[in-house]
PDB file of C-alpha atoms in Angstrom:
ATOM      1  CA  MET H   1       0.056   0.087   0.017  1.00  0.00           C
ATOM      2  CA  ILE H   2       1.346   3.153  -0.977  1.00  0.00           C
ATOM      3  CA  GLU H   3       0.202   6.770  -0.253  1.00  0.00           C
ATOM      4  CA  LYS H   4      -0.064   9.552  -3.009  1.00  0.00           C
ATOM      5  CA  SER H   5       0.518   9.265  -6.600  1.00  0.00           C
ATOM      6  CA  GLY H   6       4.237   9.674  -7.515  1.00  0.00           C
ATOM      7  CA  VAL H   7       7.437   7.598  -7.327  1.00  0.00           C
ATOM      8  CA  PHE H   8       7.515   5.546  -4.279  1.00  0.00           C
ATOM      9  CA  HIS H   9      10.788   4.438  -2.769  1.00  0.00           C
ATOM     10  CA  PRO H  10      11.129   1.732   0.127  1.00  0.00           C
ATOM     11  CA  ARG H  11      13.379   4.240   1.995  1.00  0.00           C
ATOM     12  CA  ASN H  12      10.037   6.253   2.453  1.00  0.00           C
ATOM     13  CA  HIS H  13       8.683   3.627   4.566  1.00  0.00           C
ATOM     14  CA  GLU H  14       6.761   5.117   7.502  1.00  0.00           C
ATOM     15  CA  ALA H  15       7.793   3.258  10.412  1.00  0.00           C
ATOM     16  CA  GLU H  16       9.068   5.789  12.926  1.00  0.00           C
ATOM     17  CA  MET H  17      12.700   5.103  13.943  1.00  0.00           C
ATOM     18  CA  CYS H  18      13.599   6.342  17.441  1.00  0.00           C
ATOM     19  CA  TYR H  19      17.417   6.451  17.499  1.00  0.00           C
ATOM     20  CA  GLY H  20      17.204   8.099  20.879  1.00  0.00           C
ATOM     21  CA  GLY H  21      14.354   6.056  22.165  1.00  0.00           C
ATOM     22  CA  GLU H  22      10.833   7.275  22.897  1.00  0.00           C
ATOM     23  CA  ALA H  23      12.504  10.700  23.991  1.00  0.00           C
ATOM     24  CA  ASP H  24      12.689  11.179  20.213  1.00  0.00           C
ATOM     25  CA  LEU H  25       8.902  11.356  19.680  1.00  0.00           C
ATOM     26  CA  HIS H  26       8.191  15.067  20.378  1.00  0.00           C
ATOM     27  CA  LYS H  27      10.948  16.218  18.451  1.00  0.00           C
ATOM     28  CA  HIS H  28       9.571  14.208  15.491  1.00  0.00           C
ATOM     29  CA  VAL H  29       6.036  15.648  16.003  1.00  0.00           C
ATOM     30  CA  THR H  30       7.255  19.057  16.050  1.00  0.00           C
ATOM     31  CA  GLY H  31       9.901  18.835  13.576  1.00  0.00           C
ATOM     32  CA  CYS H  32       7.829  16.969  10.838  1.00  0.00           C
ATOM     33  CA  LYS H  33       8.591  18.163   7.333  1.00  0.00           C
ATOM     34  CA  LYS H  34       5.887  15.919   5.572  1.00  0.00           C
ATOM     35  CA  ASN H  35       2.864  17.336   7.131  1.00  0.00           C
ATOM     36  CA  PRO H  36       3.636  20.419   9.436  1.00  0.00           C
ATOM     37  CA  GLY H  37       0.881  20.858  11.783  1.00  0.00           C
ATOM     38  CA  HIS H  38      -0.525  17.555  10.945  1.00  0.00           C
ATOM     39  CA  LYS H  39      -3.636  18.889   9.321  1.00  0.00           C
ATOM     40  CA  GLY H  40      -5.858  16.121   8.073  1.00  0.00           C
ATOM     41  CA  PHE H  41      -5.661  13.985  11.278  1.00  0.00           C
ATOM     42  CA  ILE H  42      -8.469  13.707  13.395  1.00  0.00           C
ATOM     43  CA  PRO H  43      -8.257  12.691  16.920  1.00  0.00           C
ATOM     44  CA  LEU H  44     -10.379   9.519  17.676  1.00  0.00           C
ATOM     45  CA  LYS H  45     -12.617  11.243  20.132  1.00  0.00           C
ATOM     46  CA  ASP H  46     -13.502  13.706  17.720  1.00  0.00           C
ATOM     47  CA  PHE H  47     -14.292  11.520  15.072  1.00  0.00           C
ATOM     48  CA  ASN H  48     -17.972  11.241  13.682  1.00  0.00           C
ATOM     49  CA  ALA H  49     -19.758  10.630  10.498  1.00  0.00           C
ATOM     50  CA  SER H  50     -19.727  14.256   9.660  1.00  0.00           C
ATOM     51  CA  CYS H  51     -15.904  14.044   9.153  1.00  0.00           C
ATOM     52  CA  LEU H  52     -16.854  11.767   6.114  1.00  0.00           C
ATOM     53  CA  PRO H  53     -18.080  12.979   2.641  1.00  0.00           C
ATOM     54  CA  SER H  54     -21.641  14.167   2.809  1.00  0.00           C
ATOM     55  CA  ARG H  55     -23.295  11.071   1.652  1.00  0.00           C
ATOM     56  CA  TYR H  56     -22.189   9.470   4.691  1.00  0.00           C
ATOM     57  CA  HIS H  57     -23.180  12.092   7.103  1.00  0.00           C
ATOM     58  CA  GLY H  58     -25.526  10.775   9.804  1.00  0.00           C
ATOM     59  CA  ASP H  59     -24.857   7.223   8.936  1.00  0.00           C
ATOM     60  CA  ASP H  60     -24.596   5.289  11.909  1.00  0.00           C
ATOM     61  CA  LEU H  61     -23.260   2.204  10.044  1.00  0.00           C
ATOM     62  CA  MET H  62     -20.187   3.870   8.564  1.00  0.00           C
ATOM     63  CA  SER H  63     -19.385   5.713  11.926  1.00  0.00           C
ATOM     64  CA  GLU H  64     -19.771   2.481  13.801  1.00  0.00           C
ATOM     65  CA  THR H  65     -17.459   0.433  11.294  1.00  0.00           C
ATOM     66  CA  ILE H  66     -14.721   2.922  11.541  1.00  0.00           C
ATOM     67  CA  LYS H  67     -14.874   3.218  15.240  1.00  0.00           C
ATOM     68  CA  ARG H  68     -14.686  -0.666  15.458  1.00  0.00           C
ATOM     69  CA  LEU H  69     -11.632  -0.358  13.075  1.00  0.00           C
ATOM     70  CA  ALA H  70     -10.139   2.176  15.649  1.00  0.00           C
ATOM     71  CA  ALA H  71     -10.844  -0.188  18.471  1.00  0.00           C
ATOM     72  CA  LEU H  72      -8.766  -3.131  16.592  1.00  0.00           C
ATOM     73  CA  THR H  73      -6.086  -0.908  15.646  1.00  0.00           C
ATOM     74  CA  VAL H  74      -2.834  -1.270  17.540  1.00  0.00           C
ATOM     75  CA  GLN H  75       0.611   0.251  18.109  1.00  0.00           C
ATOM     76  CA  VAL H  76       3.420  -1.876  17.417  1.00  0.00           C
ATOM     77  CA  LYS H  77       6.717  -1.238  19.132  1.00  0.00           C
ATOM     78  CA  THR H  78       9.654  -3.101  17.889  1.00  0.00           C
ATOM     79  CA  LYS H  79      13.146  -3.079  19.765  1.00  0.00           C
ATOM     80  CA  PHE H  80      15.144  -5.041  17.641  1.00  0.00           C
ATOM     81  CA  THR H  81      16.258  -5.379  13.769  1.00  0.00           C
ATOM     82  CA  SER H  82      16.621  -8.841  12.371  1.00  0.00           C
ATOM     83  CA  LEU H  83      20.121  -9.944  11.059  1.00  0.00           C
ATOM     84  CA  GLU H  84      18.246 -11.816   8.500  1.00  0.00           C
ATOM     85  CA  ARG H  85      16.825  -8.571   6.716  1.00  0.00           C
ATOM     86  CA  PRO H  86      17.943  -8.560   3.263  1.00  0.00           C
ATOM     87  CA  GLU H  87      19.980  -5.586   1.757  1.00  0.00           C
ATOM     88  CA  PHE H  88      17.891  -5.429  -1.311  1.00  0.00           C
ATOM     89  CA  TYR H  89      14.443  -6.532  -2.644  1.00  0.00           C
ATOM     90  CA  ARG H  90      15.070  -9.931  -4.391  1.00  0.00           C
ATOM     91  CA  GLY H  91      16.287  -9.675  -7.822  1.00  0.00           C
ATOM     92  CA  THR H  92      16.610  -5.826  -7.694  1.00  0.00           C
ATOM     93  CA  GLN H  93      18.981  -3.314  -6.352  1.00  0.00           C
ATOM     94  CA  VAL H  94      16.296  -1.554  -4.505  1.00  0.00           C
ATOM     95  CA  PRO H  95      17.164  -1.320  -0.557  1.00  0.00           C
ATOM     96  CA  TYR H  96      15.125  -2.985   1.742  1.00  0.00           C
ATOM     97  CA  PRO H  97      13.853  -0.788   4.799  1.00  0.00           C
ATOM     98  CA  CYS H  98      16.149  -0.653   7.865  1.00  0.00           C
ATOM     99  CA  TYR H  99      18.969  -3.046   6.658  1.00  0.00           C
ATOM    100  CA  ASN H 100      21.366  -0.637   8.084  1.00  0.00           C
ATOM    101  CA  ASP H 101      19.996  -0.988  11.411  1.00  0.00           C
ATOM    102  CA  THR H 102      20.294  -4.865  11.365  1.00  0.00           C
ATOM    103  CA  GLY H 103      21.549  -6.221  14.689  1.00  0.00           C
ATOM    104  CA  SER H 104      20.707  -3.052  16.478  1.00  0.00           C
ATOM    105  CA  HIS H 105      18.084  -2.330  19.293  1.00  0.00           C
ATOM    106  CA  VAL H 106      16.710   0.927  17.743  1.00  0.00           C
ATOM    107  CA  MET H 107      13.049   1.513  18.569  1.00  0.00           C
ATOM    108  CA  ARG H 108      10.850   1.310  15.665  1.00  0.00           C
ATOM    109  CA  LEU H 109       7.010   2.246  15.721  1.00  0.00           C
ATOM    110  CA  GLY H 110       4.260   1.171  13.650  1.00  0.00           C
ATOM    111  CA  ASN H 111       0.749  -0.157  13.668  1.00  0.00           C
ATOM    112  CA  GLY H 112      -1.438  -3.202  13.176  1.00  0.00           C
ATOM    113  CA  ARG H 113      -4.824  -4.468  13.527  1.00  0.00           C
ATOM    114  CA  VAL H 114      -6.296  -7.461  15.510  1.00  0.00           C
ATOM    115  CA  CYS H 115      -7.362  -9.768  12.567  1.00  0.00           C
ATOM    116  CA  ASP H 116      -8.282 -12.708  14.437  1.00  0.00           C
ATOM    117  CA  VAL H 117      -8.585 -14.362  18.154  1.00  0.00           C
ATOM    118  CA  ASP H 118      -8.407 -17.927  19.175  1.00  0.00           C
ATOM    119  CA  LYS H 119      -9.302 -18.997  22.772  1.00  0.00           C
ATOM    120  CA  TYR H 120      -8.330 -22.441  24.308  1.00  0.00           C
ATOM    121  CA  THR H 121      -9.473 -24.478  27.350  1.00  0.00           C
ATOM    122  CA  GLU H 122      -8.154 -27.518  28.881  1.00  0.00           C
ATOM    123  CA  SER H 123     -10.290 -29.785  26.697  1.00  0.00           C
ATOM    124  CA  ASP H 124      -8.521 -28.328  23.632  1.00  0.00           C
ATOM    125  CA  ARG H 125      -5.353 -30.263  24.620  1.00  0.00           C
ATOM    126  CA  ARG H 126      -3.202 -27.133  23.679  1.00  0.00           C
ATOM    127  CA  GLY H 127      -1.249 -27.085  26.988  1.00  0.00           C
ATOM    128  CA  THR H 128      -1.150 -24.215  29.187  1.00  0.00           C
ATOM    129  CA  CYS H 129      -0.566 -20.380  28.521  1.00  0.00           C
ATOM    130  CA  ARG H 130       2.833 -19.221  27.165  1.00  0.00           C
ATOM    131  CA  CYS H 131       2.702 -15.463  27.948  1.00  0.00           C
ATOM    132  CA  ALA H 132       5.653 -14.008  29.893  1.00  0.00           C
ATOM    133  CA  LYS H 133       3.674 -14.289  33.280  1.00  0.00           C
ATOM    134  CA  CYS H 134       2.833 -17.700  33.119  1.00  0.00           C
ATOM    135  CA  GLN H 135       6.292 -18.826  31.961  1.00  0.00           C
ATOM    136  CA  VAL H 136       7.511 -18.068  35.170  1.00  0.00           C
ATOM    137  CA  SER H 137       4.423 -19.330  37.128  1.00  0.00           C
ATOM    138  CA  ALA H 138       4.309 -22.577  39.033  1.00  0.00           C
ATOM    139  CA  THR H 139       0.491 -22.544  37.885  1.00  0.00           C
ATOM    140  CA  PRO H 140       0.501 -21.363  34.307  1.00  0.00           C
ATOM    141  CA  SER H 141      -3.153 -20.475  33.166  1.00  0.00           C
ATOM    142  CA  LYS H 142      -5.091 -23.673  31.451  1.00  0.00           C
ATOM    143  CA  VAL H 143      -7.473 -21.144  29.790  1.00  0.00           C
ATOM    144  CA  TRP H 144      -5.871 -18.807  27.298  1.00  0.00           C
ATOM    145  CA  GLY H 145      -5.704 -17.385  23.903  1.00  0.00           C
ATOM    146  CA  GLU H 146      -3.865 -16.144  21.047  1.00  0.00           C
ATOM    147  CA  VAL H 147      -4.352 -12.648  19.112  1.00  0.00           C
ATOM    148  CA  TYR H 148      -3.395 -12.296  15.722  1.00  0.00           C
ATOM    149  CA  VAL H 149      -2.275  -8.839  14.336  1.00  0.00           C
ATOM    150  CA  LEU H 150      -1.855  -7.840  10.819  1.00  0.00           C
ATOM    151  CA  THR H 151       0.967  -5.298  10.091  1.00  0.00           C
ATOM    152  CA  ALA H 152       3.584  -4.699   7.563  1.00  0.00           C
ATOM    153  CA  ARG H 153       6.483  -6.772   7.198  1.00  0.00           C
ATOM    154  CA  HIS H 154       8.856  -3.754   7.202  1.00  0.00           C
ATOM    155  CA  VAL H 155       7.713  -3.091  10.700  1.00  0.00           C
ATOM    156  CA  VAL H 156       8.276  -6.706  12.012  1.00  0.00           C
ATOM    157  CA  PHE H 157      10.325  -8.934   9.685  1.00  0.00           C
ATOM    158  CA  ASP H 158      10.574 -12.171  11.362  1.00  0.00           C
ATOM    159  CA  ASP H 159      10.473 -14.152  14.691  1.00  0.00           C
ATOM    160  CA  SER H 160      13.386 -12.407  16.215  1.00  0.00           C
ATOM    161  CA  GLU H 161      11.635  -9.361  15.810  1.00  0.00           C
ATOM    162  CA  ALA H 162       8.359 -10.308  16.939  1.00  0.00           C
ATOM    163  CA  ARG H 163       9.869 -11.778  20.317  1.00  0.00           C
ATOM    164  CA  GLN H 164      10.963  -8.090  20.962  1.00  0.00           C
ATOM    165  CA  THR H 165       7.727  -6.541  19.830  1.00  0.00           C
ATOM    166  CA  ARG H 166       5.045  -5.213  22.105  1.00  0.00           C
ATOM    167  CA  CYS H 167       1.528  -4.389  20.829  1.00  0.00           C
ATOM    168  CA  VAL H 168      -0.503  -1.694  22.507  1.00  0.00           C
ATOM    169  CA  LEU H 169      -4.135  -1.913  22.415  1.00  0.00           C
ATOM    170  CA  GLY H 170      -6.494   1.270  23.333  1.00  0.00           C
ATOM    171  CA  PHE H 171      -3.883   3.970  23.140  1.00  0.00           C
ATOM    172  CA  ASP H 172      -6.869   6.282  22.360  1.00  0.00           C
ATOM    173  CA  ASP H 173      -5.500   9.470  24.030  1.00  0.00           C
ATOM    174  CA  ASN H 174      -2.939  10.523  26.391  1.00  0.00           C
ATOM    175  CA  LYS H 175      -5.103   9.525  29.309  1.00  0.00           C
ATOM    176  CA  SER H 176      -5.491   6.091  28.086  1.00  0.00           C
ATOM    177  CA  PRO H 177      -2.160   4.327  28.121  1.00  0.00           C
ATOM    178  CA  GLY H 178      -3.595   0.933  26.847  1.00  0.00           C
ATOM    179  CA  VAL H 179      -2.913  -2.617  27.452  1.00  0.00           C
ATOM    180  CA  SER H 180       0.228  -4.260  26.232  1.00  0.00           C
ATOM    181  CA  LEU H 181       0.731  -7.694  24.893  1.00  0.00           C
ATOM    182  CA  ASP H 182       4.450  -9.167  24.042  1.00  0.00           C
ATOM    183  CA  GLY H 183       5.076 -10.763  20.713  1.00  0.00           C
ATOM    184  CA  TRP H 184       5.613 -14.306  20.296  1.00  0.00           C
ATOM    185  CA  GLU H 185       6.229 -15.105  16.670  1.00  0.00           C
ATOM    186  CA  VAL H 186       5.468 -14.384  13.090  1.00  0.00           C
ATOM    187  CA  VAL H 187       2.710 -16.811  11.893  1.00  0.00           C
ATOM    188  CA  GLY H 188       4.284 -19.451   9.522  1.00  0.00           C
ATOM    189  CA  GLY H 189       3.797 -18.805   5.696  1.00  0.00           C
ATOM    190  CA  GLU H 190       1.957 -15.316   6.289  1.00  0.00           C
ATOM    191  CA  ALA H 191       4.997 -12.914   5.977  1.00  0.00           C
ATOM    192  CA  ASP H 192       5.446 -11.385   2.445  1.00  0.00           C
ATOM    193  CA  ILE H 193       8.336  -9.011   1.450  1.00  0.00           C
ATOM    194  CA  GLY H 194       6.862  -8.158  -1.777  1.00  0.00           C
ATOM    195  CA  GLY H 195       3.456  -7.803  -0.525  1.00  0.00           C
ATOM    196  CA  ASP H 196       4.877  -6.228   2.673  1.00  0.00           C
ATOM    197  CA  VAL H 197       2.279  -8.235   4.942  1.00  0.00           C
ATOM    198  CA  CYS H 198       3.211  -9.904   8.197  1.00  0.00           C
ATOM    199  CA  ASN H 199       0.907 -11.713  10.728  1.00  0.00           C
ATOM    200  CA  LEU H 200       2.032 -11.603  14.299  1.00  0.00           C
ATOM    201  CA  LYS H 201       0.744 -13.953  17.026  1.00  0.00           C
ATOM    202  CA  TYR H 202       0.469 -12.624  20.725  1.00  0.00           C
ATOM    203  CA  VAL H 203      -0.271 -14.998  23.526  1.00  0.00           C
ATOM    204  CA  THR H 204      -2.356 -13.972  26.607  1.00  0.00           C
ATOM    205  CA  CYS H 205      -4.325 -15.244  29.613  1.00  0.00           C
ATOM    206  CA  ASP H 206      -6.287 -12.059  29.985  1.00  0.00           C
ATOM    207  CA  LEU H 207      -9.430 -13.724  29.490  1.00  0.00           C
ATOM    208  CA  GLU H 208     -11.534 -10.539  29.560  1.00  0.00           C
ATOM    209  CA  LEU H 209      -9.301  -9.039  26.890  1.00  0.00           C
ATOM    210  CA  ILE H 210      -9.710 -12.099  24.599  1.00  0.00           C
ATOM    211  CA  ASP H 211     -13.422 -12.302  25.013  1.00  0.00           C
ATOM    212  CA  GLY H 212     -13.567  -8.794  24.085  1.00  0.00           C
ATOM    213  CA  LEU H 213     -11.368  -8.675  21.160  1.00  0.00           C
ATOM    214  CA  ASP H 214     -13.143 -11.632  19.715  1.00  0.00           C
ATOM    215  CA  LYS H 215     -16.413 -10.093  20.029  1.00  0.00           C
ATOM    216  CA  MET H 216     -15.016  -6.885  18.698  1.00  0.00           C
ATOM    217  CA  TRP H 217     -13.450  -8.461  15.641  1.00  0.00           C
ATOM    218  CA  ARG H 218     -16.514 -10.471  14.730  1.00  0.00           C
ATOM    219  CA  ARG H 219     -18.619  -7.365  14.807  1.00  0.00           C
ATOM    220  CA  PHE H 220     -16.162  -5.412  12.730  1.00  0.00           C
ATOM    221  CA  ALA H 221     -16.416  -8.266   9.924  1.00  0.00           C
ATOM    222  CA  ASP H 222     -20.274  -8.291   9.954  1.00  0.00           C
ATOM    223  CA  LEU H 223     -20.209  -4.402   9.716  1.00  0.00           C
ATOM    224  CA  CYS H 224     -17.657  -4.491   6.685  1.00  0.00           C
ATOM    225  CA  ARG H 225     -20.114  -6.654   5.022  1.00  0.00           C
ATOM    226  CA  GLU H 226     -23.004  -4.544   5.770  1.00  0.00           C
ATOM    227  CA  VAL H 227     -21.200  -1.524   4.311  1.00  0.00           C
ATOM    228  CA  GLU H 228     -20.090  -3.561   1.331  1.00  0.00           C
ATOM    229  CA  ASN H 229     -23.797  -4.492   0.625  1.00  0.00           C
ATOM    230  CA  LYS H 230     -24.961  -1.044   1.179  1.00  0.00           C
ATOM    231  CA  TYR H 231     -22.528   0.909  -0.603  1.00  0.00           C
ATOM    232  CA  ARG H 232     -21.193  -1.423  -3.303  1.00  0.00           C
ATOM    233  CA  ARG H 233     -22.225   0.634  -5.997  1.00  0.00           C
ATOM    234  CA  PHE H 234     -20.090   3.761  -4.627  1.00  0.00           C
ATOM    235  CA  HIS H 235     -16.979   1.969  -3.818  1.00  0.00           C
ATOM    236  CA  ASP H 236     -15.262   2.916  -7.162  1.00  0.00           C
ATOM    237  CA  VAL H 237     -17.114   6.248  -7.304  1.00  0.00           C
ATOM    238  CA  ASP H 238     -16.358   7.893  -3.974  1.00  0.00           C
ATOM    239  CA  LYS H 239     -13.273   5.995  -3.535  1.00  0.00           C
ATOM    240  CA  LEU H 240     -13.402   6.549   0.084  1.00  0.00           C
ATOM    241  CA  THR H 241     -10.237   5.552   2.056  1.00  0.00           C
ATOM    242  CA  VAL H 242      -9.885   5.839   5.930  1.00  0.00           C
ATOM    243  CA  ILE H 243      -6.815   4.910   7.842  1.00  0.00           C
ATOM    244  CA  VAL H 244      -6.670   4.619  11.851  1.00  0.00           C
ATOM    245  CA  SER H 245      -2.918   5.095  12.934  1.00  0.00           C
ATOM    246  CA  HIS H 246      -0.672   6.480  15.650  1.00  0.00           C
ATOM    247  CA  PRO H 247       1.126   8.898  13.578  1.00  0.00           C
ATOM    248  CA  HIS H 248       4.879   9.802  15.367  1.00  0.00           C
ATOM    249  CA  GLY H 249       3.711   7.418  18.129  1.00  0.00           C
ATOM    250  CA  CYS H 250       0.947   9.704  19.232  1.00  0.00           C
ATOM    251  CA  PRO H 251      -2.672   8.454  20.343  1.00  0.00           C
ATOM    252  CA  LYS H 252      -4.981   7.222  17.732  1.00  0.00           C
ATOM    253  CA  GLN H 253      -5.810   9.542  14.755  1.00  0.00           C
ATOM    254  CA  VAL H 254      -8.233   9.062  12.114  1.00  0.00           C
ATOM    255  CA  SER H 255      -7.353  10.360   8.367  1.00  0.00           C
ATOM    256  CA  VAL H 256     -10.084  10.557   5.578  1.00  0.00           C
ATOM    257  CA  GLY H 257      -9.108  10.697   1.838  1.00  0.00           C
ATOM    258  CA  LEU H 258      -9.733   8.728  -1.436  1.00  0.00           C
ATOM    259  CA  TRP H 259      -7.666   6.228  -3.319  1.00  0.00           C
ATOM    260  CA  THR H 260      -6.631   7.624  -6.732  1.00  0.00           C
ATOM    261  CA  HIS H 261      -5.456   4.622  -8.899  1.00  0.00           C
ATOM    262  CA  ASN H 262      -4.132   1.199  -8.536  1.00  0.00           C
ATOM    263  CA  SER H 263      -1.825  -1.344 -10.052  1.00  0.00           C
ATOM    264  CA  LYS H 264      -2.089  -5.152 -10.050  1.00  0.00           C
ATOM    265  CA  ARG H 265       0.979  -6.973  -8.340  1.00  0.00           C
ATOM    266  CA  ASN H 266       0.226 -10.464  -8.922  1.00  0.00           C
ATOM    267  CA  SER H 267      -3.042 -12.573  -8.533  1.00  0.00           C
ATOM    268  CA  TRP H 268      -3.174 -11.814  -4.852  1.00  0.00           C
ATOM    269  CA  TYR H 269      -1.951  -8.312  -4.366  1.00  0.00           C
ATOM    270  CA  THR H 270      -3.047  -5.124  -5.780  1.00  0.00           C
ATOM    271  CA  ARG H 271      -1.061  -1.920  -4.929  1.00  0.00           C
ATOM    272  CA  TYR H 272      -3.201   1.416  -4.133  1.00  0.00           C
ATOM    273  CA  TRP H 273      -2.172   5.010  -4.169  1.00  0.00           C
ATOM    274  CA  TYR H 274      -4.221   7.192  -1.827  1.00  0.00           C
ATOM    275  CA  THR H 275      -4.668  10.871  -0.423  1.00  0.00           C
ATOM    276  CA  THR H 276      -5.382   9.749   2.969  1.00  0.00           C
ATOM    277  CA  CYS H 277      -3.079  11.605   5.358  1.00  0.00           C
ATOM    278  CA  THR H 278      -0.060   9.198   7.209  1.00  0.00           C
ATOM    279  CA  CYS H 279       3.058  10.288   8.730  1.00  0.00           C
ATOM    280  CA  PRO H 280       5.986   8.461  10.073  1.00  0.00           C
ATOM    281  CA  GLY H 281       4.625   6.031  12.545  1.00  0.00           C
ATOM    282  CA  SER H 282       1.698   5.155  10.326  1.00  0.00           C
ATOM    283  CA  SER H 283       3.253   2.191   8.551  1.00  0.00           C
ATOM    284  CA  GLY H 284       1.311  -1.033   9.186  1.00  0.00           C
ATOM    285  CA  ALA H 285      -1.953   0.564   9.505  1.00  0.00           C
ATOM    286  CA  THR H 286      -4.982  -0.860   8.008  1.00  0.00           C
ATOM    287  CA  VAL H 287      -5.930   0.893   4.628  1.00  0.00           C
ATOM    288  CA  TYR H 288      -9.845   0.603   4.980  1.00  0.00           C
ATOM    289  CA  ARG H 289     -11.411   0.969   1.315  1.00  0.00           C
ATOM    290  CA  MET H 290     -15.126   1.551   1.898  1.00  0.00           C
ATOM    291  CA  GLY H 291     -17.364  -0.825   0.285  1.00  0.00           C
ATOM    292  CA  TYR H 292     -14.739  -3.808   0.162  1.00  0.00           C
ATOM    293  CA  ASP H 293     -15.027  -6.849   2.215  1.00  0.00           C
ATOM    294  CA  GLY H 294     -13.061  -6.150   5.821  1.00  0.00           C
ATOM    295  CA  LEU H 295     -11.622  -9.661   5.779  1.00  0.00           C
ATOM    296  CA  TRP H 296      -9.902  -9.751   2.305  1.00  0.00           C
ATOM    297  CA  TYR H 297      -9.475  -6.283   0.906  1.00  0.00           C
ATOM    298  CA  GLN H 298      -7.762  -4.310   3.560  1.00  0.00           C
ATOM    299  CA  HIS H 299      -3.924  -4.153   3.583  1.00  0.00           C
ATOM    300  CA  PRO H 300      -1.188  -2.400   5.629  1.00  0.00           C
ATOM    301  CA  HIS H 301       0.023   0.992   4.892  1.00  0.00           C
ATOM    302  CA  SER H 302       3.533   0.577   3.733  1.00  0.00           C
ATOM    303  CA  GLY H 303       4.874   4.112   2.734  1.00  0.00           C
ATOM    304  CA  SER H 304       4.752   7.379   1.186  1.00  0.00           C
ATOM    305  CA  THR H 305       5.918   8.840  -2.239  1.00  0.00           C
ATOM    306  CA  CYS H 306       6.449  12.250  -0.086  1.00  0.00           C
ATOM    307  CA  VAL H 307       9.972  12.708   1.480  1.00  0.00           C
ATOM    308  CA  SER H 308       9.288  12.994   5.201  1.00  0.00           C
TER     309      SER H 308
END
């Protein structure tokens, strides 16, 4: 996924690199050259249907869909850069993001979206919980769950990075620091360099969190299908495109724009360009294209054609 028409270069990825740790973030916000003042970003608490094009004003369905998307959006904090990152994309001389940081513990911030939840009990014979707390407990929980998060592969490349990645749910404003999950692994076969897609697995025995996310995810999937049925005839007319992200590591922001054109990469992936606002820190955020089914046609934000 690429923002804005023009010539995209992978060095314009939008993971926020914090070489001085989180203390860098205020400097990055105030010194942002891509979007000084950050116009076009709407704090989540201020978002409603009136922020959308006039066709959708007063539409509770659209408003709820985007708010559910926001509830499933997470901040991804990675504290390691894998030694296995390639220098170039396969078969090219195009540099791969963050190769020069391999082996380092530079903090990298991006986003993801909860895309599935599994819950296990003793009867499932899947053993006990493997979260950090349970690994050092004499009585690890026998009821636990796995949370799957879709992000961009340049944000989290492989298991070595996933194990040092924290997923923060519910960082909606500065008064809500959110709930953290520590990474476990990249789901086998679901990390793609060319398509820039990675599916992470998190493990937890917080059953209230597991049940809440499962209910939220299922509702979001249903809402996307309802929107598709209601607005199918407009999805290639309005081209409405919404992104919920954590630009510069800030609390959730909603941005609204439209996709301008696309090009088919292969039978599985189509690359899109869009005007929806993003900034460093927005990488991995789900690009919601109105009217397309939420399960298959939403992909992570990869980068910008603008120099940030």
